[in-house]
Tab-separated table of C-alpha atoms in Angstrom:
chain	number	residue	atom	x	y	z
T	1	UNK	CA	-86.193	-41.321	79.488
T	2	UNK	CA	-87.004	-45.245	79.200
T	3	UNK	CA	-88.247	-46.714	76.316
T	4	UNK	CA	-91.561	-48.271	77.590
T	5	UNK	CA	-91.928	-43.993	78.780
T	6	UNK	CA	-91.507	-42.398	75.521
T	7	UNK	CA	-94.632	-41.655	73.833
T	8	UNK	CA	-95.402	-42.285	70.399
T	9	UNK	CA	-96.367	-39.039	68.512
T	10	UNK	CA	-98.090	-40.075	64.890
T	11	UNK	CA	-97.743	-38.033	62.126
T	12	UNK	CA	-99.489	-38.633	59.060
T	13	UNK	CA	-97.997	-36.221	57.072
T	14	UNK	CA	-94.588	-34.039	57.668
T	15	UNK	CA	-93.325	-30.989	54.923
T	16	UNK	CA	-90.264	-30.011	56.163
T	17	UNK	CA	-87.644	-27.268	55.859
T	18	UNK	CA	-85.110	-28.587	58.252
T	19	UNK	CA	-86.094	-32.015	61.104
T	20	UNK	CA	-88.425	-31.250	63.359
T	21	UNK	CA	-87.198	-32.478	67.232
T	22	UNK	CA	-90.365	-34.084	69.601
T	23	UNK	CA	-89.153	-33.206	73.125
T	24	UNK	CA	-90.521	-36.309	75.423
T	25	UNK	CA	-91.771	-38.733	72.378
T	26	UNK	CA	-91.179	-40.247	69.034
T	27	UNK	CA	-91.729	-39.452	65.682
T	28	UNK	CA	-93.837	-42.236	63.398
T	29	UNK	CA	-93.952	-40.197	60.399
T	30	UNK	CA	-96.024	-41.569	56.918
T	31	UNK	CA	-95.438	-39.441	54.418
T	32	UNK	CA	-92.429	-36.531	54.581
T	33	UNK	CA	-91.727	-33.904	52.352
T	34	UNK	CA	-88.403	-32.481	53.001
T	35	UNK	CA	-86.015	-30.086	51.322
T	36	UNK	CA	-82.670	-30.098	53.739
T	37	UNK	CA	-82.950	-33.278	56.080
T	38	UNK	CA	-85.482	-35.178	57.677
T	39	UNK	CA	-85.604	-36.752	60.615
T	40	UNK	CA	-87.403	-39.129	62.336
T	41	UNK	CA	-87.376	-42.274	64.838
T	42	UNK	CA	-89.957	-44.031	63.134
T	43	UNK	CA	-90.999	-44.321	58.831
T	44	UNK	CA	-94.302	-46.115	58.692
T	45	UNK	CA	-93.950	-45.245	54.556
T	46	UNK	CA	-92.569	-42.751	52.072
T	47	UNK	CA	-89.907	-39.986	53.225
T	48	UNK	CA	-89.056	-37.896	49.981
T	49	UNK	CA	-86.281	-35.911	50.467
T	50	UNK	CA	-83.384	-34.119	49.044
T	51	UNK	CA	-80.499	-33.710	51.402
T	52	UNK	CA	-80.660	-36.498	53.783
T	53	UNK	CA	-82.635	-38.676	56.333
T	54	UNK	CA	-82.323	-39.630	59.524
T	55	UNK	CA	-84.057	-42.390	60.786
T	56	UNK	CA	-83.210	-42.825	64.597
T	57	UNK	CA	-85.664	-45.879	65.220
T	58	UNK	CA	-87.390	-48.372	62.252
T	59	UNK	CA	-88.342	-47.981	59.046
T	60	UNK	CA	-90.438	-49.919	57.139
T	61	UNK	CA	-90.583	-48.605	54.043
T	62	UNK	CA	-89.590	-46.217	51.192
T	63	UNK	CA	-86.577	-42.923	52.345
T	64	UNK	CA	-85.695	-41.117	49.266
T	65	UNK	CA	-83.033	-38.896	50.451
T	66	UNK	CA	-80.645	-37.444	47.857
T	67	UNK	CA	-77.085	-37.656	49.609
T	68	UNK	CA	-77.350	-40.034	52.764
T	69	UNK	CA	-79.785	-42.275	53.918
T	70	UNK	CA	-79.370	-43.665	57.522
T	71	UNK	CA	-81.517	-46.069	59.482
T	72	UNK	CA	-80.331	-47.056	62.955
T	73	UNK	CA	-81.997	-49.871	63.712
T	74	UNK	CA	-82.578	-51.641	60.271
T	75	UNK	CA	-85.382	-52.434	58.759
T	76	UNK	CA	-87.495	-53.284	55.811
T	77	UNK	CA	-88.422	-51.874	51.888
T	78	UNK	CA	-86.395	-49.619	50.166
T	79	UNK	CA	-83.323	-47.364	50.521
T	80	UNK	CA	-82.784	-45.625	47.835
T	81	UNK	CA	-79.977	-42.531	47.523
T	82	UNK	CA	-77.913	-41.297	45.710
T	83	UNK	CA	-74.999	-41.358	47.602
T	84	UNK	CA	-74.707	-43.989	50.934
T	85	UNK	CA	-76.849	-45.760	52.253
T	86	UNK	CA	-76.850	-47.342	56.360
T	87	UNK	CA	-78.661	-49.339	58.242
T	88	UNK	CA	-77.521	-49.986	61.953
T	89	UNK	CA	-79.092	-53.791	61.355
T	90	UNK	CA	-80.793	-56.748	59.913
T	91	UNK	CA	-82.139	-55.248	56.536
T	92	UNK	CA	-84.321	-57.242	54.324
T	93	UNK	CA	-85.436	-55.133	50.484
T	94	UNK	CA	-83.609	-53.162	48.234
T	95	UNK	CA	-80.281	-50.327	49.261
T	96	UNK	CA	-79.167	-48.802	45.821
T	97	UNK	CA	-76.900	-46.096	46.285
T	98	UNK	CA	-74.385	-44.492	43.730
T	99	UNK	CA	-71.539	-44.799	45.938
T	100	UNK	CA	-72.263	-47.455	49.200
T	101	UNK	CA	-74.330	-49.437	51.173
T	102	UNK	CA	-74.246	-50.714	54.838
T	103	UNK	CA	-76.047	-53.139	56.843
T	104	UNK	CA	-74.878	-53.425	60.203
T	105	UNK	CA	-75.897	-57.075	60.429
T	106	UNK	CA	-77.554	-60.350	58.179
T	107	UNK	CA	-78.629	-58.601	55.082
T	108	UNK	CA	-81.612	-60.228	52.816
T	109	UNK	CA	-82.793	-59.153	49.334
T	110	UNK	CA	-80.703	-56.943	46.833
T	111	UNK	CA	-77.464	-54.461	47.494
T	112	UNK	CA	-76.923	-52.146	44.698
T	113	UNK	CA	-74.257	-49.590	43.993
T	114	UNK	CA	-71.581	-47.963	42.120
T	115	UNK	CA	-69.312	-48.521	44.606
T	116	UNK	CA	-69.069	-50.688	47.590
T	117	UNK	CA	-71.420	-53.182	49.064
T	118	UNK	CA	-71.282	-54.263	53.017
T	119	UNK	CA	-73.404	-56.943	55.206
T	120	UNK	CA	-71.763	-57.311	58.266
T	121	UNK	CA	-73.875	-60.819	58.888
T	122	UNK	CA	-74.812	-63.488	56.182
T	123	UNK	CA	-76.551	-62.540	53.032
T	124	UNK	CA	-79.224	-64.134	51.251
T	125	UNK	CA	-79.836	-62.470	48.232
T	126	UNK	CA	-77.257	-60.462	46.318
T	127	UNK	CA	-74.863	-58.136	46.146
T	128	UNK	CA	-74.109	-55.883	43.474
T	129	UNK	CA	-71.143	-53.529	42.709
T	130	UNK	CA	-68.451	-51.467	40.566
T	131	UNK	CA	-66.046	-51.852	43.260
T	132	UNK	CA	-66.227	-54.425	46.144
T	133	UNK	CA	-68.761	-56.962	48.111
T	134	UNK	CA	-67.958	-58.095	51.533
T	135	UNK	CA	-69.905	-60.649	53.217
T	136	UNK	CA	-68.923	-60.914	57.138
T	137	UNK	CA	-71.126	-63.865	57.047
T	138	UNK	CA	-72.211	-67.004	55.063
T	139	UNK	CA	-73.328	-65.735	51.285
T	140	UNK	CA	-76.922	-67.569	50.194
T	141	UNK	CA	-76.861	-66.233	47.127
T	142	UNK	CA	-74.806	-64.174	44.421
T	143	UNK	CA	-71.437	-61.471	44.481
T	144	UNK	CA	-70.675	-59.627	41.491
T	145	UNK	CA	-68.130	-56.959	41.536
T	146	UNK	CA	-66.172	-55.307	39.075
T	147	UNK	CA	-63.740	-55.894	42.211
T	148	UNK	CA	-63.397	-58.185	44.658
T	149	UNK	CA	-66.216	-59.932	46.744
T	150	UNK	CA	-65.249	-61.042	49.480
T	151	UNK	CA	-67.928	-63.780	52.191
T	152	UNK	CA	-65.982	-64.446	55.292
């Protein structure tokens, strides 16, 4: 269905073992506690989980999965995980991962990782890693790495 015809299903609190699917609607969650994975359209709050967090829309809050964190259209807040953070659009806030961080648009704030930080657009803030920092645009701030820093 076109976006204008989808209905929003608001869930103040969600407890799940596996992702919840809602036909014809987009779930907006406030607090999610999940064991294996969580999957919602939008996060407006806190998502705590041991596995992965998958958001098909936007994020304004804090997803805290153990392994992998994905938000399709970018967001505002904190992406914190032991593995990988991916924001499919612009992101403002903190991306902190043991592996790598990716912002597919511009990034504002701090990207902190053990291995790799990538922002495909401009960076305003800092990229700090043990390995490689990449900015696809201008950097207004700081790039610090044990390896290589690139700003195009």
